[in-house]
Coordinates of C-alpha atoms and ligand atoms in Angstrom, one line a residue:
M1 CA 92.8 118.7 105.5
A2 CA 94.7 118.4 108.8
D3 CA 96.8 115.4 107.6
R4 CA 97.9 117.1 104.3
P5 CA 101.1 119.2 104.2
T6 CA 100.6 122.9 103.9
L7 CA 100.8 124.4 100.4
T8 CA 103.4 127.2 100.4
T9 CA 105.1 129.7 98.2
T10 CA 108.7 128.8 97.2
A11 CA 109.7 131.0 100.1
G12 CA 107.8 128.8 102.5
A13 CA 104.8 131.1 103.3
P14 CA 101.4 129.3 103.5
I15 CA 99.1 129.8 100.6
S16 CA 95.5 130.4 101.6
D17 CA 93.8 130.0 98.2
N18 CA 95.2 128.1 95.2
Q19 CA 92.0 128.3 93.1
N20 CA 91.0 132.0 93.0
S21 CA 93.2 134.8 91.8
R22 CA 93.2 138.1 93.7
T23 CA 91.1 140.6 91.7
A24 CA 89.8 144.1 92.1
G25 CA 86.2 143.3 92.8
E26 CA 84.4 140.1 92.0
R27 CA 84.4 140.8 88.2
G28 CA 87.5 142.9 88.2
P29 CA 91.1 142.4 86.8
V30 CA 93.8 140.6 88.6
L31 CA 96.0 142.6 90.9
L32 CA 99.7 142.8 90.4
D33 CA 100.4 142.0 94.0
D34 CA 99.0 138.5 93.6
Y35 CA 102.5 137.1 93.9
Q36 CA 101.2 133.5 94.2
L37 CA 99.8 133.8 90.6
L38 CA 103.0 135.5 89.4
E39 CA 105.2 132.9 90.9
K40 CA 103.1 130.1 89.4
L41 CA 103.2 131.6 85.9
A42 CA 106.9 132.4 86.1
H43 CA 107.7 128.9 87.1
Q44 CA 105.7 127.4 84.3
N45 CA 107.7 129.5 81.8
R46 CA 110.9 127.9 83.1
E47 CA 109.8 124.3 83.2
R48 CA 111.6 123.3 80.0
I49 CA 115.4 123.0 79.8
P50 CA 117.2 122.4 76.5
E51 CA 116.8 118.8 75.4
R52 CA 119.9 116.8 74.7
V53 CA 121.2 117.7 71.2
V54 CA 121.3 113.9 70.5
H55 CA 119.8 111.0 72.5
A56 CA 116.9 113.3 73.6
K57 CA 114.3 110.5 74.2
G58 CA 115.3 108.2 77.0
W59 CA 114.3 105.8 79.7
G60 CA 116.2 105.0 82.8
A61 CA 116.4 103.1 86.1
Y62 CA 118.7 102.4 89.0
G63 CA 120.4 99.1 89.7
T64 CA 123.5 97.3 90.8
L65 CA 126.8 95.9 89.3
K66 CA 128.1 92.8 91.0
I67 CA 131.6 91.6 90.2
T68 CA 132.0 87.8 90.3
G69 CA 135.2 87.4 88.2
D70 CA 138.7 88.3 89.0
I71 CA 140.4 90.8 86.7
S72 CA 142.6 92.4 89.5
R73 CA 145.7 91.6 87.5
Y74 CA 144.5 94.1 84.8
T75 CA 142.9 96.9 86.9
K76 CA 143.1 98.4 90.3
A77 CA 139.7 100.0 90.0
K78 CA 137.8 99.2 93.2
V79 CA 134.5 99.0 91.3
L80 CA 135.9 96.0 89.4
Q81 CA 137.5 94.0 92.2
P82 CA 136.0 90.5 93.0
G83 CA 132.9 90.8 95.2
A84 CA 132.4 94.5 94.6
E85 CA 128.8 95.7 94.5
T86 CA 128.2 99.2 93.1
P87 CA 125.0 101.2 92.7
L88 CA 124.3 102.5 89.2
L89 CA 122.0 104.5 86.9
L90 CA 121.4 103.3 83.4
R91 CA 119.7 105.5 80.8
F92 CA 118.7 104.1 77.4
S93 CA 117.8 106.4 74.5
T94 CA 117.3 106.7 70.8
V95 CA 119.7 109.0 69.0
A96 CA 117.9 111.1 66.5
G97 CA 114.3 111.6 67.8
E98 CA 113.4 114.6 69.9
L99 CA 112.1 114.4 73.5
G100 CA 108.6 113.4 72.3
A101 CA 109.7 110.8 69.7
A102 CA 108.0 107.4 69.6
D103 CA 109.9 104.7 71.4
A104 CA 109.6 101.9 68.8
E105 CA 111.6 103.7 66.1
R106 CA 114.5 102.2 64.1
D107 CA 117.6 103.8 65.5
V108 CA 120.7 103.0 67.5
R109 CA 120.0 102.9 71.2
G110 CA 122.1 104.7 73.8
F111 CA 123.2 102.6 76.8
A112 CA 124.6 105.1 79.3
L113 CA 125.9 103.9 82.7
K114 CA 126.8 105.9 85.7
F115 CA 128.5 103.8 88.4
Y116 CA 128.6 105.5 91.8
T117 CA 131.9 104.1 93.0
S118 CA 133.8 104.7 96.2
E119 CA 136.5 106.4 94.1
G120 CA 134.1 108.8 92.2
N121 CA 131.6 108.3 89.4
W122 CA 132.6 106.1 86.5
D123 CA 130.4 106.8 83.4
L124 CA 130.4 104.3 80.5
V125 CA 128.4 106.0 77.8
G126 CA 127.9 103.4 75.2
N127 CA 125.3 102.2 72.7
N128 CA 123.6 98.9 71.9
T129 CA 126.1 98.4 69.0
P130 CA 129.8 97.7 69.3
V131 CA 130.8 100.2 66.6
F132 CA 129.9 103.7 65.4
F133 CA 129.1 105.5 62.1
V134 CA 132.3 107.6 61.9
R135 CA 135.8 107.2 63.2
D136 CA 136.9 110.9 63.2
P137 CA 135.2 113.3 65.5
L138 CA 135.4 116.1 62.9
K139 CA 132.7 114.3 61.1
F140 CA 130.3 113.9 64.1
P141 CA 128.3 117.1 63.9
D142 CA 127.8 116.7 60.1
F143 CA 126.6 113.1 60.6
I144 CA 124.1 114.3 63.3
H145 CA 122.8 117.0 61.0
T146 CA 121.8 114.2 58.5
Q147 CA 119.8 112.5 61.2
K148 CA 118.0 115.7 62.3
R149 CA 115.5 117.9 60.4
H150 CA 116.1 119.5 57.0
P151 CA 116.4 123.3 57.5
R152 CA 113.8 124.1 54.9
T153 CA 111.3 121.3 55.0
N154 CA 111.7 120.7 58.8
M155 CA 111.4 117.0 58.1
R156 CA 113.9 114.3 58.3
S157 CA 115.7 113.6 55.1
A158 CA 116.5 110.1 53.8
T159 CA 118.5 111.7 51.0
A160 CA 120.8 113.5 53.5
M161 CA 121.3 110.2 55.4
W162 CA 122.2 108.1 52.4
D163 CA 124.2 110.8 50.8
F164 CA 126.4 111.1 53.9
W165 CA 126.7 107.3 54.5
S166 CA 127.4 106.5 50.8
L167 CA 130.2 109.1 50.9
S168 CA 131.5 107.7 54.3
P169 CA 132.1 104.0 53.8
E170 CA 133.4 103.7 57.4
S171 CA 129.6 103.9 58.4
L172 CA 128.8 100.5 56.6
H173 CA 129.3 98.4 59.7
Q174 CA 127.0 100.5 61.9
V175 CA 124.4 101.0 59.1
T176 CA 124.2 97.3 58.6
I177 CA 123.5 96.7 62.3
L178 CA 121.0 99.6 62.3
M179 CA 119.1 98.1 59.4
S180 CA 119.3 94.6 60.8
D181 CA 117.0 93.1 63.4
R182 CA 119.1 94.7 66.2
G183 CA 118.1 98.2 64.9
L184 CA 114.6 97.9 66.4
P185 CA 114.6 96.1 69.8
V186 CA 111.2 95.4 71.5
A187 CA 112.3 97.2 74.7
P188 CA 115.6 98.1 76.4
M189 CA 116.0 94.8 78.3
Y190 CA 116.1 92.8 75.1
M191 CA 119.3 94.3 73.8
N192 CA 123.1 94.2 74.5
G193 CA 125.1 97.2 75.6
Y194 CA 128.7 98.0 74.5
G195 CA 131.2 100.5 75.7
S196 CA 132.1 100.5 72.0
H197 CA 135.4 102.4 72.3
T198 CA 138.6 100.9 73.4
Y199 CA 139.4 102.0 77.0
S200 CA 142.3 101.1 79.2
F201 CA 142.9 99.2 82.4
W202 CA 145.9 99.8 84.6
N203 CA 147.0 97.9 87.6
D204 CA 149.0 98.6 90.8
S205 CA 152.3 97.8 89.0
G206 CA 151.6 100.6 86.4
E207 CA 150.9 98.1 83.6
R208 CA 148.4 99.2 81.0
F209 CA 146.0 96.9 79.0
W210 CA 143.4 97.9 76.3
V211 CA 139.8 96.8 77.1
K212 CA 136.4 96.7 75.5
F213 CA 133.2 96.4 77.6
H214 CA 130.2 94.2 76.7
F215 CA 126.8 93.9 78.5
K216 CA 125.0 90.8 77.2
T217 CA 121.2 90.7 77.8
Q218 CA 120.0 87.8 79.9
Q219 CA 116.4 88.4 78.6
G220 CA 117.4 87.4 75.0
H221 CA 117.3 89.5 71.9
R222 CA 113.8 90.5 70.8
F223 CA 113.1 92.8 67.9
Y224 CA 110.2 94.3 66.0
T225 CA 109.8 94.2 62.2
N226 CA 109.1 97.6 60.6
A227 CA 105.5 96.6 60.1
E228 CA 105.0 95.6 63.7
A229 CA 106.6 98.8 65.0
E230 CA 104.4 100.9 62.7
A231 CA 101.2 99.2 64.0
L232 CA 102.4 99.6 67.6
I233 CA 103.3 103.3 67.3
G234 CA 99.7 103.9 66.2
K235 CA 98.6 102.6 69.6
S236 CA 101.4 103.7 72.0
R237 CA 104.4 106.0 71.6
E238 CA 105.7 105.0 75.0
T239 CA 106.3 101.3 74.8
Y240 CA 109.8 101.3 76.2
Q241 CA 108.8 103.4 79.2
E242 CA 105.8 101.1 79.8
E243 CA 108.0 98.0 79.6
L244 CA 110.9 99.3 81.6
F245 CA 109.0 101.2 84.3
G246 CA 106.2 98.7 84.5
G247 CA 108.5 95.7 84.7
I248 CA 110.4 97.1 87.6
E249 CA 107.2 98.1 89.4
R250 CA 106.1 94.5 89.1
G251 CA 109.4 93.2 90.5
E252 CA 110.7 92.0 87.2
F253 CA 114.4 92.9 87.3
S254 CA 116.3 92.8 84.0
K255 CA 119.9 91.5 84.0
W256 CA 123.0 91.7 81.8
T257 CA 126.1 89.6 81.9
V258 CA 129.2 91.8 82.0
Q259 CA 132.2 90.9 79.9
V260 CA 135.5 92.5 78.9
Q261 CA 137.9 91.8 76.1
V262 CA 141.5 92.5 77.0
M263 CA 144.4 93.3 74.7
T264 CA 148.0 93.9 75.7
E265 CA 150.0 96.9 74.4
A266 CA 152.2 94.4 72.5
E267 CA 149.2 92.7 70.9
A268 CA 147.8 96.2 69.8
E269 CA 151.0 96.6 67.7
R270 CA 150.2 93.4 65.8
T271 CA 146.4 93.5 64.9
S272 CA 145.6 93.8 61.2
Y273 CA 143.2 96.6 62.0
N274 CA 143.6 99.7 64.2
P275 CA 142.4 98.5 67.6
F276 CA 141.4 102.1 68.5
D277 CA 139.1 102.5 65.4
L278 CA 135.5 102.8 66.6
T279 CA 134.2 101.3 63.4
K280 CA 135.8 98.0 64.2
V281 CA 135.2 95.2 66.7
W282 CA 137.9 93.0 68.2
P283 CA 137.0 89.5 66.9
H284 CA 136.0 87.2 69.7
G285 CA 138.1 84.4 68.3
E286 CA 141.2 86.6 68.8
F287 CA 140.2 88.3 72.0
P288 CA 137.7 86.1 73.9
P289 CA 135.3 87.9 76.2
I290 CA 136.0 87.3 79.9
E291 CA 132.9 87.2 82.1
I292 CA 133.3 89.5 85.1
G293 CA 129.9 90.0 86.6
V294 CA 126.2 90.8 86.4
M295 CA 124.3 94.0 86.2
E296 CA 120.7 94.3 87.3
L297 CA 118.1 97.1 87.1
N298 CA 115.8 97.0 90.1
R299 CA 114.6 100.5 91.1
N300 CA 112.6 103.2 89.3
A301 CA 113.3 106.9 89.7
D302 CA 110.8 108.8 91.8
N303 CA 110.9 111.8 89.5
Y304 CA 111.7 111.4 85.8
F305 CA 112.8 115.0 85.3
A306 CA 115.0 115.2 88.3
E307 CA 116.7 111.9 88.0
I308 CA 116.6 110.8 84.3
E309 CA 116.3 114.0 82.3
Q310 CA 118.8 115.8 84.5
A311 CA 121.2 112.8 84.5
A312 CA 124.5 113.8 83.0
F313 CA 126.8 111.1 81.7
S314 CA 130.3 111.8 80.4
P315 CA 133.1 109.6 79.1
S316 CA 135.4 112.0 80.9
N317 CA 134.3 110.4 84.2
V318 CA 136.8 107.6 84.8
V319 CA 138.3 106.3 88.1
P320 CA 141.8 105.1 89.0
G321 CA 142.5 101.8 87.2
I322 CA 140.3 102.8 84.2
G323 CA 141.6 105.2 81.5
H324 CA 141.0 106.3 77.9
S325 CA 142.8 105.2 74.8
P326 CA 144.2 106.8 71.6
D327 CA 140.7 106.5 70.0
K328 CA 140.3 110.1 68.6
M329 CA 136.5 109.9 68.9
L330 CA 136.9 109.3 72.6
Q331 CA 139.0 112.4 73.1
A332 CA 136.3 114.5 71.4
R333 CA 133.7 113.0 73.7
V334 CA 135.9 113.7 76.8
F335 CA 135.4 117.4 75.9
S336 CA 131.9 117.4 74.5
Y337 CA 129.7 115.9 77.2
A338 CA 130.7 118.0 80.2
D339 CA 130.5 121.1 77.9
A340 CA 126.9 120.0 76.9
H341 CA 126.0 119.5 80.5
R342 CA 127.1 123.0 81.6
Y343 CA 124.9 124.4 78.8
R344 CA 121.9 122.1 79.3
L345 CA 121.9 121.9 83.1
G346 CA 124.2 124.6 84.4
T347 CA 127.7 125.0 85.8
H348 CA 127.0 122.9 88.9
Y349 CA 125.2 120.0 87.2
E350 CA 127.3 117.5 89.2
A351 CA 125.8 118.8 92.5
L352 CA 122.3 117.6 91.4
P353 CA 121.5 114.5 93.5
V354 CA 121.4 112.1 90.6
N355 CA 124.8 113.2 89.4
Q356 CA 126.4 113.6 92.8
P357 CA 129.3 111.2 93.6
K358 CA 128.6 108.9 96.6
C359 CA 132.0 109.7 98.0
P360 CA 133.6 112.8 99.4
V361 CA 134.2 115.6 96.8
H362 CA 136.8 118.3 97.4
H363 CA 137.9 120.9 94.8
Y364 CA 139.0 124.5 94.5
H365 CA 136.4 125.6 91.9
K366 CA 134.6 128.7 93.3
D367 CA 131.2 130.3 93.3
G368 CA 129.1 130.2 90.1
Q369 CA 125.3 130.2 89.5
M370 CA 123.2 128.1 91.9
N371 CA 126.1 127.2 94.1
F372 CA 124.4 126.0 97.3
F373 CA 127.4 124.0 98.6
G374 CA 130.1 126.6 99.1
Q375 CA 133.6 125.6 98.3
K376 CA 134.6 122.1 99.2
T377 CA 138.3 122.1 100.1
G378 CA 138.1 120.7 103.7
N379 CA 139.0 124.1 105.3
V380 CA 137.4 127.5 104.8
D381 CA 140.8 129.3 104.7
A382 CA 142.1 127.0 102.0
Y383 CA 140.3 128.5 99.0
Y384 CA 143.4 128.4 96.7
E385 CA 146.3 125.9 96.1
P386 CA 149.0 125.6 97.3
N387 CA 148.0 126.6 100.8
S388 CA 149.2 126.1 104.4
F389 CA 145.7 125.3 105.8
S390 CA 145.3 121.6 105.2
G391 CA 143.1 122.1 102.1
A392 CA 142.4 119.1 99.9
A393 CA 145.6 117.7 98.4
E394 CA 146.5 115.7 95.3
Q395 CA 146.8 111.9 95.6
P396 CA 149.9 110.6 93.7
S397 CA 148.6 107.0 93.9
A398 CA 145.9 107.9 91.5
K399 CA 148.5 108.7 88.8
E400 CA 147.8 106.9 85.5
P401 CA 150.9 105.2 83.9
P402 CA 152.4 107.1 81.0
L403 CA 150.9 106.6 77.6
K404 CA 153.4 106.0 74.8
L405 CA 152.7 108.2 71.8
S406 CA 154.7 108.8 68.6
G407 CA 154.5 110.4 65.2
D408 CA 154.3 113.9 63.7
A409 CA 151.3 116.2 64.3
D410 CA 149.3 116.2 61.1
R411 CA 145.9 115.6 59.6
Y412 CA 146.1 111.9 58.6
N413 CA 143.7 110.5 56.0
H414 CA 141.7 108.0 58.1
R415 CA 140.6 106.2 54.9
L416 CA 144.0 105.0 53.9
G417 CA 144.9 101.5 55.0
N418 CA 141.5 100.9 56.6
D419 CA 139.3 98.1 55.4
D420 CA 135.7 99.3 55.7
Y421 CA 134.3 96.1 54.3
G422 CA 135.8 92.9 55.9
Q423 CA 134.2 93.0 59.3
V424 CA 130.8 93.9 57.7
T425 CA 131.2 90.8 55.5
A426 CA 131.8 88.8 58.7
L427 CA 128.6 90.2 60.2
F428 CA 126.6 89.6 57.0
N429 CA 127.8 86.0 57.0
L430 CA 126.2 85.5 60.4
F431 CA 122.8 86.5 59.1
D432 CA 120.4 83.6 58.1
A433 CA 118.1 83.9 55.1
G434 CA 115.3 85.6 57.2
Q435 CA 117.7 88.1 58.7
R436 CA 119.1 89.0 55.3
S437 CA 115.7 89.4 53.7
R438 CA 114.6 91.8 56.5
L439 CA 117.9 93.7 56.2
F440 CA 117.3 94.2 52.5
S441 CA 113.7 95.4 52.9
N442 CA 114.5 97.6 55.9
I443 CA 117.2 99.4 53.7
A444 CA 114.8 99.6 50.8
A445 CA 112.2 101.2 53.0
A446 CA 114.7 103.7 54.4
M447 CA 115.8 104.7 50.9
D448 CA 112.3 105.9 49.9
G449 CA 112.7 109.1 47.8
V450 CA 116.5 109.0 47.6
P451 CA 118.0 110.1 44.2
G452 CA 119.2 107.2 42.0
E453 CA 122.8 108.4 42.0
I454 CA 123.0 108.2 45.8
I455 CA 121.4 104.8 45.8
E456 CA 123.8 103.5 43.2
R457 CA 126.8 104.8 45.1
Q458 CA 125.6 103.0 48.2
L459 CA 125.0 99.8 46.3
V460 CA 128.6 99.7 45.2
H461 CA 129.6 99.5 48.9
F462 CA 127.0 96.7 49.5
A463 CA 128.5 94.8 46.6
R464 CA 132.0 95.1 48.1
I465 CA 130.6 93.5 51.4
H466 CA 128.9 90.7 49.6
P467 CA 127.4 90.3 46.1
E468 CA 124.2 89.0 47.7
Y469 CA 123.9 92.2 49.8
E470 CA 123.8 94.4 46.7
A471 CA 121.5 92.1 44.8
G472 CA 119.1 91.7 47.8
V473 CA 118.8 95.5 48.3
R474 CA 118.4 96.1 44.6
A475 CA 115.6 93.5 44.4
A476 CA 113.9 94.9 47.5
L477 CA 114.1 98.5 46.1
K478 CA 112.3 97.3 43.0
V479 CA 109.5 95.7 45.1
A480 CA 109.2 98.6 47.5
H481 CA 109.4 101.6 45.1
G482 CA 109.6 100.1 41.5
Y483 CA 113.3 101.2 41.5
E484 CA 115.4 100.4 38.4
A485 CA 119.1 101.0 38.1
S486 CA 120.0 104.0 36.0
A487 CA 123.0 103.8 33.7
I488 CA 125.5 105.6 36.0
S489 CA 129.2 105.2 35.6
Q490 CA 131.5 104.3 38.5
E491 CA 133.0 107.8 38.3
E492 CA 129.5 109.5 38.4
K493 CA 128.7 107.3 41.5
G494 CA 131.6 109.1 43.2
V495 CA 132.9 106.0 44.9
A496 CA 136.5 105.8 45.7
A497 CA 138.4 102.7 44.6
E498 CA 138.5 99.9 47.2
Ligands
NDP1 P1 131.7 85.9 66.6 O1 130.9 85.0 65.8 O2 132.6 85.4 67.6 O3 130.8 87.0 67.3 C1 129.6 87.4 66.7 C2 129.0 88.4 67.5 O4 128.0 88.9 66.7 C3 128.3 88.0 68.8 O5 128.7 88.8 69.9 C4 126.8 88.2 68.6 O6 126.2 88.8 69.7 C5 126.8 89.2 67.5 N1 125.7 89.0 66.6 C6 125.1 87.8 66.2 N2 124.1 88.1 65.4 C7 124.0 89.4 65.2 C8 123.2 90.3 64.5 N3 122.2 89.8 63.9 N4 123.4 91.6 64.6 C9 124.5 92.1 65.3 N5 125.3 91.3 66.0 C10 125.1 90.0 66.0 O7 132.5 86.7 65.5 P2 133.4 88.0 65.6 O8 133.8 88.4 66.9 O9 134.5 87.7 64.6 O10 132.5 89.1 64.9 C11 131.9 88.9 63.7 C12 131.0 90.0 63.4 O11 130.0 90.1 64.5 C13 131.8 91.4 63.6 O12 132.3 91.8 62.4 C14 130.7 92.3 64.1 O13 130.0 92.8 62.9 C15 129.7 91.4 64.8 N6 129.9 91.6 66.3 C16 131.1 91.3 66.9 C17 131.3 91.7 68.2 C18 132.6 91.6 68.8 O14 132.8 92.2 69.9 N7 133.5 90.8 68.3 C19 130.1 92.2 69.0 C20 128.9 92.3 68.3 C21 128.8 92.0 67.0 P3 125.4 88.0 70.8 O15 126.3 87.0 71.4 O16 124.9 89.0 71.7 O17 124.3 87.3 70.0
HEM2 C1 124.7 112.0 74.2 C2 128.2 114.1 71.7 C3 129.7 109.9 70.0 C4 126.6 107.7 73.0 C5 125.5 112.9 73.6 C6 125.4 114.3 73.9 C7 126.4 114.9 73.2 C8 127.1 113.9 72.5 C9 126.7 116.4 73.2 C10 124.3 115.0 74.8 C11 124.8 115.0 76.2 C12 123.9 115.7 77.1 O1 123.3 116.7 76.8 O2 123.7 115.1 78.3 C13 129.0 113.2 71.1 C14 130.1 113.4 70.3 C15 130.5 112.2 69.7 C16 129.6 111.2 70.3 C17 130.8 114.8 70.0 C18 131.7 111.8 68.9 C19 132.7 112.6 68.6 C20 129.0 108.9 70.7 C21 129.3 107.5 70.7 C22 128.5 106.9 71.5 C23 127.6 107.9 72.1 C24 130.5 106.9 69.9 C25 128.4 105.4 71.9 C26 129.4 104.6 71.8 C27 125.8 108.7 73.6 C28 124.8 108.4 74.5 C29 124.2 109.6 74.9 C30 124.9 110.6 74.1 C31 124.4 107.0 75.1 C32 123.1 109.9 75.8 C33 123.6 109.9 77.2 C34 122.4 110.1 78.2 O3 121.6 109.1 78.3 O4 122.3 111.1 78.8 N1 126.6 112.7 72.8 N2 128.7 111.8 71.0 N3 128.0 109.1 71.6 N4 125.9 110.0 73.3 FE1 127.3 110.9 72.2

């Protein structure tokens, strides 16, 4: 026993016996002064924290971003300068499943990055898809409700999903990717990551550029069919954790090529689509991806809970040279994540080692629960601003250039003047016969039990993307569920005119 560390209470006192409670007599009841027992039970009761309201099931690892290209004319961010090497944390996730969900489930995958830069943490909280289901944040909580459990049955509801999607045609792009091969990757290293939103770059001269981030897998795309995933889940629910954790333990380090698309402010005035619309991509032909570096995952966390479960990513974390954009989804996210972290992890979640910036931090926020670091202003007498005691001071060089805005404050109908079909047609045209056939059967499988009027409403949208899309899903529905079209008028289908 001599070479083992001494077991102690949380207050550091040695524990003499960790196997036998303190009782009144050999056969007697436990005594209330057995504080080791009380402490042990009390801690067990507090082991769980709220799971993330979305993206609860996840897998993560540390790595490095190396910049090989030169985009210094677009951004002053030190993390993106030629030759820069920055440590990072990457957490992958599924969206809808709870903490114990099986890994190989069809769902969008989260791709959340935290870069520990010398100018503060930069978080790029993206997905494995370049677009999203909705373009207005007012619709996000309702959308998520359709992905979670029905309040009465406590089961997930295909009816709710397709009802919402068929009434929200802006979702077609993301739904098509979700139901395609890319909706069920074999493991995190076999998929791309996308920042998805339009962000901005700004340079030393105060010029602003719009930018989209892409992380292209160097392992190649690999996917499971529904049948393969069903067979697999019967054997293991943790296939992503096994592949990611096991691979790194074996010294197999996954890599992604990092690319950006850049658009000038003038070009943004001329695109046929809204470049800040999260349901759209920027076509590569118009805005060619520029290769800027490589990202590698090479180190596992030592403690999953401390470092992956307690990791807190937020689109509000940007650094000088990188900014947001007029994408209204992004503004909502700038609020939502830090708010979620304060609830899920506590006020000082950024003081947890995994979230701590790897650069000096000075601010005038004071006190609060679990504050073990005091107040960081650089001088104990400087606990307010302005002060005469050399407390931390603002840094004007970090000022972002002004953002031009115009227009009247109003609630604008985001459906008007927005083509929800064209880019989905471009995607559908990329699919070969096998990809199309799997798309159709995946959709048919996901529509099991959905009422005919909702199916018909969704089929009208598929027809607008491509006649083959509608015909293919209709045929697959017949094979899967014996589904036959009911005589429902366009009006009854509740589909708005194109
Ligand atoms: P391109 O042909 O230049 O780009 C096609 C893109 O589609 C590539 O990035 C490719 O990713 C990706 N892709 C290929 N097969 C699939 C698939 N089965 N599922 C999902 N993505 C796939 O054309 P455009 O840039 O004009 O885009 C055409 C359509 O491609 C878009 O409407 C969009 O749906 C989709 N797309 C476009 C992206 C973009 O940023 N422009 C990004 C991702 C998808 P990879 O190289 O990794 O194979
Ligand atoms: C997680 C809100 C859209 C990617 C979360 C969480 C919230 C949230 C509250 C849980 C955070 C936590 O507890 O740590 C929202 C809102 C959105 C939105 C309000 C829209 C208005 C998006 C979009 C993407 C995205 C568009 C991707 C492009 C993620 C990812 C996570 C996440 C990857 C998990 C982060 C992690 O690994 O910890 N979201 N989200 N979300 N979201 Fe969103």
